[in-house]
PDB file of C-alpha atoms in Angstrom:
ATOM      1  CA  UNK G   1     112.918 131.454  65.938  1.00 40.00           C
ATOM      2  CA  UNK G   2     114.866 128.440  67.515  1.00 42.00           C
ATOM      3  CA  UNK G   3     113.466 125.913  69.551  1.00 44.00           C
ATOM      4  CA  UNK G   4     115.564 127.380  72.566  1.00 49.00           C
ATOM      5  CA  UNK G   5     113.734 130.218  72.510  1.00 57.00           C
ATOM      6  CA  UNK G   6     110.026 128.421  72.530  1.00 68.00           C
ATOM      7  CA  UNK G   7     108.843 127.688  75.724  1.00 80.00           C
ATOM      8  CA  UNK G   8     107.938 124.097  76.923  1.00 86.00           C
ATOM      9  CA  UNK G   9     104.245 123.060  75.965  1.00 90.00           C
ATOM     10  CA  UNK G  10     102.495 121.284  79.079  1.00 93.00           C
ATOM     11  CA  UNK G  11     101.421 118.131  78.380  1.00 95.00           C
ATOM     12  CA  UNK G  12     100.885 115.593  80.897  1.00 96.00           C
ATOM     13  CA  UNK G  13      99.163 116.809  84.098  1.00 97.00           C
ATOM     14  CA  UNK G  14      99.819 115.448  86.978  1.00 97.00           C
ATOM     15  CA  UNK G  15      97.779 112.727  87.489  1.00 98.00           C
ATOM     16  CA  UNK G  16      98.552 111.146  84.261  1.00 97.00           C
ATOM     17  CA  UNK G  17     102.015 111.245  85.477  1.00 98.00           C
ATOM     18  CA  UNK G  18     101.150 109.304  88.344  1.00 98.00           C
ATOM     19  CA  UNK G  19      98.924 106.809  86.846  1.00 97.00           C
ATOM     20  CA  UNK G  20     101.648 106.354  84.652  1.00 97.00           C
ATOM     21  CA  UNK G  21     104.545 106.100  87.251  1.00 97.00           C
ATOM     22  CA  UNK G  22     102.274 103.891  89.625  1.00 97.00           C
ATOM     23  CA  UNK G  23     101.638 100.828  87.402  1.00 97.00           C
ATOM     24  CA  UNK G  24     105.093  99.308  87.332  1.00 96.00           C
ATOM     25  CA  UNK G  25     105.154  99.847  91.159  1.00 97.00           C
ATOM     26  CA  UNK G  26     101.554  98.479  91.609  1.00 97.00           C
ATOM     27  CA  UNK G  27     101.890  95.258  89.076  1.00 97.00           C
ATOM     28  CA  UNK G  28     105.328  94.950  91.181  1.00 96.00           C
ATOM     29  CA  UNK G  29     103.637  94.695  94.489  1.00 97.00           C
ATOM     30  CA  UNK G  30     101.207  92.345  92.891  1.00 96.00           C
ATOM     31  CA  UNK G  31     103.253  90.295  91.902  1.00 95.00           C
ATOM     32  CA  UNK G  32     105.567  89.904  94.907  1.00 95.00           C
ATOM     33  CA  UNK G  33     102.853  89.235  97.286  1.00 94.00           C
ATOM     34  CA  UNK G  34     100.740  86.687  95.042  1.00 91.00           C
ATOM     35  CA  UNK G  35     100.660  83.555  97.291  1.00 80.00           C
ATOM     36  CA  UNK G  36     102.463  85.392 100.326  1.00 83.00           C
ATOM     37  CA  UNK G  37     100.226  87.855 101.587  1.00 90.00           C
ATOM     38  CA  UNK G  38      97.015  87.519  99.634  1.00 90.00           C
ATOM     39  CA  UNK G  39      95.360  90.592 102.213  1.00 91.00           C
ATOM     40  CA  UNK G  40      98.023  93.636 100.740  1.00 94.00           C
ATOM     41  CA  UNK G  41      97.493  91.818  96.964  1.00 94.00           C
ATOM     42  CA  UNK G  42      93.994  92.313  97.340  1.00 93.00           C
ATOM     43  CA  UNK G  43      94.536  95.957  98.293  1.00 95.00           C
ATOM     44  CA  UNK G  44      96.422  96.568  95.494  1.00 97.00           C
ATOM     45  CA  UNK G  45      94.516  95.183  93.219  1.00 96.00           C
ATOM     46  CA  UNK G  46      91.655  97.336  94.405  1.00 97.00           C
ATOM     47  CA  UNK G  47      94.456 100.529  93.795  1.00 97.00           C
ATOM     48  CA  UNK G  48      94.838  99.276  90.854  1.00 97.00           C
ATOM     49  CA  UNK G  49      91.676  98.789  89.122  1.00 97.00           C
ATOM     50  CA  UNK G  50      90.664 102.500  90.615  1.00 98.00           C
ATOM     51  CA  UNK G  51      93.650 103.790  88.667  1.00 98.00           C
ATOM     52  CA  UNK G  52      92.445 101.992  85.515  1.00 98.00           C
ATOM     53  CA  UNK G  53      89.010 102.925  85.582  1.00 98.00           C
ATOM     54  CA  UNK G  54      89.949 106.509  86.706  1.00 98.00           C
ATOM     55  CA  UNK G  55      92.045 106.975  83.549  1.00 98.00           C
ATOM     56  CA  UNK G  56      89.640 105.470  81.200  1.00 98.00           C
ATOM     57  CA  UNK G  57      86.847 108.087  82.778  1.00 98.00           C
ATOM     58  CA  UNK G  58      89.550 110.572  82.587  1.00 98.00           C
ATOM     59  CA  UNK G  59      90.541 110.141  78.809  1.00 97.00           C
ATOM     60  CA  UNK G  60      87.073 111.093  78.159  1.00 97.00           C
ATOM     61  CA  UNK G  61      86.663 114.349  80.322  1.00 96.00           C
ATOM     62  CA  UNK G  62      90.073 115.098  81.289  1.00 96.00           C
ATOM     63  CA  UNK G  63      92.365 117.600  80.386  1.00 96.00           C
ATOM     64  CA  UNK G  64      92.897 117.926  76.608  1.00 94.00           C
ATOM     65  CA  UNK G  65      95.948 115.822  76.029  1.00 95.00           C
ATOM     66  CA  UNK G  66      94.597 112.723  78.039  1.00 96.00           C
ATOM     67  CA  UNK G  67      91.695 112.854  75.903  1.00 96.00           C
ATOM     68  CA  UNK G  68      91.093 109.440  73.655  1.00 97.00           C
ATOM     69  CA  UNK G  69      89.642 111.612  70.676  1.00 94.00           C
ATOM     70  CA  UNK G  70      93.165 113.568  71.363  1.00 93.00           C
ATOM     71  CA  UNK G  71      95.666 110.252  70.353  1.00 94.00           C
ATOM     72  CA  UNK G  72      93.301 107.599  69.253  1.00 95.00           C
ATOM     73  CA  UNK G  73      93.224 108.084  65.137  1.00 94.00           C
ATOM     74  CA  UNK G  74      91.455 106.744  62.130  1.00 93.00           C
ATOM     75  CA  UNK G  75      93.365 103.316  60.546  1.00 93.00           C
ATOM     76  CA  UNK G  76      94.416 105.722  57.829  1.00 93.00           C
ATOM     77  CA  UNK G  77      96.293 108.076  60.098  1.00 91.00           C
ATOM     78  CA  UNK G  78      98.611 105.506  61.177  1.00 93.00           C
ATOM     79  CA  UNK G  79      99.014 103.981  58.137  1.00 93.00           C
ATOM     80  CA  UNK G  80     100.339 107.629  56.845  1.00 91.00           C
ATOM     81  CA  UNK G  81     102.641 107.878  59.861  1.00 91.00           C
ATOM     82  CA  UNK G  82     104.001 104.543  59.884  1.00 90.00           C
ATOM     83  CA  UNK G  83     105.040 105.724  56.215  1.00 90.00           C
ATOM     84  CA  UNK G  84     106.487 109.212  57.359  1.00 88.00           C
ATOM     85  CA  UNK G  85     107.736 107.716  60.331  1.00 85.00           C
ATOM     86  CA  UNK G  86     110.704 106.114  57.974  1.00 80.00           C
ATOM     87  CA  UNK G  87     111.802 109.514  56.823  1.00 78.00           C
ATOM     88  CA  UNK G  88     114.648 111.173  58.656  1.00 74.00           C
ATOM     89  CA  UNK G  89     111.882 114.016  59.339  1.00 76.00           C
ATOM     90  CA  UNK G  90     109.197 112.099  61.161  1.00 79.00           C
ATOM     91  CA  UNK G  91     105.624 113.368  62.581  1.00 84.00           C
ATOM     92  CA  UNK G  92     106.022 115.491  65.697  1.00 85.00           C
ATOM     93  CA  UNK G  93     103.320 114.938  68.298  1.00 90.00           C
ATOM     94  CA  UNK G  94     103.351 116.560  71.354  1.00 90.00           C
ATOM     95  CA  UNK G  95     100.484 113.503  72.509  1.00 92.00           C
ATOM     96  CA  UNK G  96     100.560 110.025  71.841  1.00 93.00           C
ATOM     97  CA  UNK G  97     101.221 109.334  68.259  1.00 93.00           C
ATOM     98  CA  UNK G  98      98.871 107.054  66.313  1.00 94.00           C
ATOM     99  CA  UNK G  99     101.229 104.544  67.710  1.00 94.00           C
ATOM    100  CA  UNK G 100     101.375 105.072  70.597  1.00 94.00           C
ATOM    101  CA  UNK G 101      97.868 105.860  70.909  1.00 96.00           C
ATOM    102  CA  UNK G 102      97.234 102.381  69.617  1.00 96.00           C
ATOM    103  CA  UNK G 103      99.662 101.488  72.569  1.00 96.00           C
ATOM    104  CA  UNK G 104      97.754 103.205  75.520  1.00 97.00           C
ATOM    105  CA  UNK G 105      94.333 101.253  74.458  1.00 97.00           C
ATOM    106  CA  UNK G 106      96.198  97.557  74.434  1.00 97.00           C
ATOM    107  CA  UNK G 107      98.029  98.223  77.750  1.00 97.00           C
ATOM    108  CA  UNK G 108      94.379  99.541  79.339  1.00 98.00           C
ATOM    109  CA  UNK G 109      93.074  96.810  77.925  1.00 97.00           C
ATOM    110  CA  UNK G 110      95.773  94.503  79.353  1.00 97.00           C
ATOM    111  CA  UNK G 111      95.194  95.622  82.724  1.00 98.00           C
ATOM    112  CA  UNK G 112      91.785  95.081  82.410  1.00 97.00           C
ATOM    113  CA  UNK G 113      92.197  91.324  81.623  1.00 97.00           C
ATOM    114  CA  UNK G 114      94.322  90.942  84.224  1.00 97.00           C
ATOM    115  CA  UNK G 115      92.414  92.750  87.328  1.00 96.00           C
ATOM    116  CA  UNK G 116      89.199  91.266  85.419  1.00 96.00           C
ATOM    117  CA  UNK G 117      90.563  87.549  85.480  1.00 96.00           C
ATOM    118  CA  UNK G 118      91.649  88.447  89.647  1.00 95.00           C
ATOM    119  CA  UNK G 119      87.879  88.960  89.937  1.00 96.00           C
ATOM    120  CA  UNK G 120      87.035  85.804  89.869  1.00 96.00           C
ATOM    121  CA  UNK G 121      90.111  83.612  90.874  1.00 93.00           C
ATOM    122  CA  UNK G 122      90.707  82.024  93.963  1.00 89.00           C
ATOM    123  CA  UNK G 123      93.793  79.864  95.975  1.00 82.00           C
ATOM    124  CA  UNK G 124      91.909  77.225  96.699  1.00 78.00           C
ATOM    125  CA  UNK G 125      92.717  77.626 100.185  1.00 78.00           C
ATOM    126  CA  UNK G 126      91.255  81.197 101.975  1.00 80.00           C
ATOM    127  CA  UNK G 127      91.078  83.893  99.306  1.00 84.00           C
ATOM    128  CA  UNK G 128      88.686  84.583  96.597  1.00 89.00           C
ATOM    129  CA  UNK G 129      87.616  87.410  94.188  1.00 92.00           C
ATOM    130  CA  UNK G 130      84.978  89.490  94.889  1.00 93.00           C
ATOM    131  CA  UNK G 131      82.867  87.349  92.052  1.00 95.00           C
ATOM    132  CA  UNK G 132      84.141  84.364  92.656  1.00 94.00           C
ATOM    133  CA  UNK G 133      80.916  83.238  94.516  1.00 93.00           C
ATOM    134  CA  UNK G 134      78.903  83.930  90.607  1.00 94.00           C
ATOM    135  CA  UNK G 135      80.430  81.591  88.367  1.00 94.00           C
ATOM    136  CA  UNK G 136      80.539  78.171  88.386  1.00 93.00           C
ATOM    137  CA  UNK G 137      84.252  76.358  90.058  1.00 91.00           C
ATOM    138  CA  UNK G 138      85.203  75.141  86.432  1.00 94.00           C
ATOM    139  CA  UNK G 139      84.803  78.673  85.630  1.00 95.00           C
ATOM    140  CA  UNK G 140      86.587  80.136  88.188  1.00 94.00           C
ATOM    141  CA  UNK G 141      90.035  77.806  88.348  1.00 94.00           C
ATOM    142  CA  UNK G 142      90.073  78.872  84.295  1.00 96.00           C
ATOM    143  CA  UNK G 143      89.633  82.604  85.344  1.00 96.00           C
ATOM    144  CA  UNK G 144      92.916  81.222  87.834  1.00 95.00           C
ATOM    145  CA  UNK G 145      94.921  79.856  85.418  1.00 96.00           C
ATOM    146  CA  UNK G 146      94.086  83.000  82.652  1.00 97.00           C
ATOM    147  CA  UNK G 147      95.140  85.131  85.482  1.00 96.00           C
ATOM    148  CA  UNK G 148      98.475  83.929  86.445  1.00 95.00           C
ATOM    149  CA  UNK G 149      99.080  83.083  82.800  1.00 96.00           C
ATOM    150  CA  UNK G 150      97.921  86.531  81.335  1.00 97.00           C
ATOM    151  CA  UNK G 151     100.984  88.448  83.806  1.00 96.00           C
ATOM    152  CA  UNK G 152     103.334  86.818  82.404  1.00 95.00           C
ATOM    153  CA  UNK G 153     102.631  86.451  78.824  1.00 96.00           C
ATOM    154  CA  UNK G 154     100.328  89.236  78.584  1.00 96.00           C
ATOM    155  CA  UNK G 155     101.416  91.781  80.912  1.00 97.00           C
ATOM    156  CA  UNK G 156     105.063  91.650  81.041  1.00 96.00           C
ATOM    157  CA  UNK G 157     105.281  91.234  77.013  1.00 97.00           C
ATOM    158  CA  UNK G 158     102.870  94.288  76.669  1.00 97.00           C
ATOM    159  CA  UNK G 159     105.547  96.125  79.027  1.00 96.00           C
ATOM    160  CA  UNK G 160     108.971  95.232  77.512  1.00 96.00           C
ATOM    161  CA  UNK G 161     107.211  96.464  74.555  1.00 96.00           C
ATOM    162  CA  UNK G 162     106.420  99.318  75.612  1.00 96.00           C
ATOM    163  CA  UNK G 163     110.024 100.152  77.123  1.00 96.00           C
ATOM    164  CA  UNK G 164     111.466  99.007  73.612  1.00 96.00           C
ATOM    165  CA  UNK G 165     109.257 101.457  71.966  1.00 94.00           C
ATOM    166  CA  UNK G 166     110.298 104.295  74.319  1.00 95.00           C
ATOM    167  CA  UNK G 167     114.312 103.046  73.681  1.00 96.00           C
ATOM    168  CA  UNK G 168     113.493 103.098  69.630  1.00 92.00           C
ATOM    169  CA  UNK G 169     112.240 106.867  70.385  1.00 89.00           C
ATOM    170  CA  UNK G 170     115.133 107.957  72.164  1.00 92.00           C
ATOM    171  CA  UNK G 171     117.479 106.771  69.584  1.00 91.00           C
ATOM    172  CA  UNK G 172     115.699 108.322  67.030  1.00 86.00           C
ATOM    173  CA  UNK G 173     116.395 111.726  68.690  1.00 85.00           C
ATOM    174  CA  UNK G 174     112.729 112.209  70.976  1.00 87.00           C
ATOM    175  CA  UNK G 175     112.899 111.608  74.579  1.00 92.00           C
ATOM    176  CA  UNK G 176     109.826 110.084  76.251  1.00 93.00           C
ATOM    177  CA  UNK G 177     110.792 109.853  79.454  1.00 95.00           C
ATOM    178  CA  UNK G 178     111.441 113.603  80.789  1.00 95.00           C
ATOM    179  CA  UNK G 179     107.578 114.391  79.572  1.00 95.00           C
ATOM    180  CA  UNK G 180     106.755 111.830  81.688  1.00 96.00           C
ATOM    181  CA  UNK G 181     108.401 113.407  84.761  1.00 97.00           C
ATOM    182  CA  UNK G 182     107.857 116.697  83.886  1.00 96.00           C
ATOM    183  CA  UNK G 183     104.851 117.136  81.926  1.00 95.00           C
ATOM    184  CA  UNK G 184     106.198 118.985  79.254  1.00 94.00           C
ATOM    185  CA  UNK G 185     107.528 118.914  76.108  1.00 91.00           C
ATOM    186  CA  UNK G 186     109.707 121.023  73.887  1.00 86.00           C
ATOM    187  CA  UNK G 187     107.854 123.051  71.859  1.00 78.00           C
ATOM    188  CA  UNK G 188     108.638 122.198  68.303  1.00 77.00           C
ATOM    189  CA  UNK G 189     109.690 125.573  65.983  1.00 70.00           C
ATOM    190  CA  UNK G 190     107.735 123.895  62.928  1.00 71.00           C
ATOM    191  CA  UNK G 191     104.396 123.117  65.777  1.00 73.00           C
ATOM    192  CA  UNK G 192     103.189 119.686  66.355  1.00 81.00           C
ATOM    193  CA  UNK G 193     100.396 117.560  64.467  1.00 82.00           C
ATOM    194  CA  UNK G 194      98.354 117.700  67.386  1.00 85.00           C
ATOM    195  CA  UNK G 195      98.812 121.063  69.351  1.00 85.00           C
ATOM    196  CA  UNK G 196      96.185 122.427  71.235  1.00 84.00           C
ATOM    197  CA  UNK G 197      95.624 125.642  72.549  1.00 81.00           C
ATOM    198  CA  UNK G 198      97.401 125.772  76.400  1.00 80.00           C
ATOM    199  CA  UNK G 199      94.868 124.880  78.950  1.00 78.00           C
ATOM    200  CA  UNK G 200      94.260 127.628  81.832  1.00 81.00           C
ATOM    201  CA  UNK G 201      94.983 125.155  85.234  1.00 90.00           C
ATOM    202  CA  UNK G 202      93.814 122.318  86.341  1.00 95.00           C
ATOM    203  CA  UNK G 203      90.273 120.872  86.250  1.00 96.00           C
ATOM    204  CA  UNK G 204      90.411 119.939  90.016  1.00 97.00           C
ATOM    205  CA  UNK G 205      86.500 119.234  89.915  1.00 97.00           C
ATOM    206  CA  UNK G 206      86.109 116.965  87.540  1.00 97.00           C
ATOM    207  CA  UNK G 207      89.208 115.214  89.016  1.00 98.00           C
ATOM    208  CA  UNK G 208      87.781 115.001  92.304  1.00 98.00           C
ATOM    209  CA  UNK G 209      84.518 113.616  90.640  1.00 98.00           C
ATOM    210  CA  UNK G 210      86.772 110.908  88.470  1.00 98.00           C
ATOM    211  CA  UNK G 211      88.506 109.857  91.366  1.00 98.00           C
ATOM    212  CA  UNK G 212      85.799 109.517  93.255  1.00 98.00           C
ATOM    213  CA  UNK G 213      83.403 107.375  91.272  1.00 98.00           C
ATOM    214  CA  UNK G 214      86.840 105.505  90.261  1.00 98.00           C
ATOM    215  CA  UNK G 215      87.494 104.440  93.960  1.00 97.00           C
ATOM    216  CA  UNK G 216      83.573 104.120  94.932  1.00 98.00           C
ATOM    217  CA  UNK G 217      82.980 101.857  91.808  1.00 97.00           C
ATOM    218  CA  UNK G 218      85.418  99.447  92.733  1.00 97.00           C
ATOM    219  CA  UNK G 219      85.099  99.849  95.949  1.00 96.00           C
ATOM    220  CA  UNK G 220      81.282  98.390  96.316  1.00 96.00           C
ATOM    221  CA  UNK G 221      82.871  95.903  93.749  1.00 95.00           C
ATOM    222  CA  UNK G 222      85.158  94.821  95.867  1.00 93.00           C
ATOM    223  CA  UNK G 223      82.403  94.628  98.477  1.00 90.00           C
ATOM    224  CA  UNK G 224      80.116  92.132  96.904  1.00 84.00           C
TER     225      UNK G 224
END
């Protein structure tokens, strides 16, 4: 049977999608209004961390190919496809591969550093993190400095590779990019590494409940 004929496996629900689609707009904003209008940076910081934390609570209880245990493999996994990887015939995965797996955690963790740093910084002038007021000034011009630093040689390096990965895939024959959009993926004739059963809709519950504790969490942070 030909992969014409297989239908398209969903992948990506929705709101991975737009976690996913939101960052570069969100670390965009950030950016532009860092120093100008230190009221809408706040507020997207807030939308930011909620995202974060919302997909970290949602790759443990969301749908099955957002899971962690779904793309985040043993050392000797990746070391196996980094070696089949070379070969004309790599892997298929309809999730992250081990790689990209691997990716996911570093760029969570990324944004972590950075909304973490925000916490406690301050411009010295009206504005200050919502823990600024529990650490010590020393301690919070460093958090400052880590936090302006960190965007640019943390952030945008963890980006550009991320886009370069995503280029290297496409040239090697696997688009990245339409899953993203769509949510689905072509259904390989051969079957993926990691395919799962299809899942029967969407868990709006536990989404409501993610989002919810996502936005209330940082919300009474932000309140401090």
């Amino acid at each position: 049977m030909s992969t014409a004929h297989l239908p398209p496996v969903p992948v990506w629900d929705w709101s991975i999608r737009l976690f996913h689609w939101s960052l570069p707009v969100l670390l965009a904003l950030l950016w532009y209004y860092a120093g100008e209008d230190m009221d809408r940076h706040m507020l997207f910081a807030q939308l930011l961390m909620s995202l974060v934390l919302y997909r970290v609570i949602w790759g443990f209880i969301g749908t099955p190919y957002a899971r962690f245990g779904h793309f985040v493999y043993h050392p000797r996994h990746i070391v196996a496809y980094l070696r089949a990887s070379l070969s004309p015939q790599k892997p298929v995965y309809l999730s992250h591969n081990p790689m990209g797996g691997i990716m996911v955690l570093v760029l969570l963790g990324g944004l972590l550093i950075q909304a973490g740093t925000g916490l406690f910084a301050t411009d010295d002038i009206f504005y200050t993190g919502p823990l600024y007021d529990y650490v010590t000034g020393d301690t919070a011009g460093q958090m400052t400095r880590w936090h302006k630093q960190w965007f640019y040689w943390g952030m945008l390096v963890l980006v550009g590779l991320h886009v370069c990965a995503v280029l290297l895939y496409r040239l090697r024959g696997e688009n990245l990019v339409r899953p993203m959009i769509t949510g689905n993926k072509p259904a390989p004739a051969a079957g993926a590494a990691d395919q799962l059963p299809r899942q029967q809709g969407f868990p709006w519950l536990r989404f409501m409940i993610t989002a919810a504790i996502a936005w209330g969490a940082v919300e009474a942070l932000f309140r401090l």
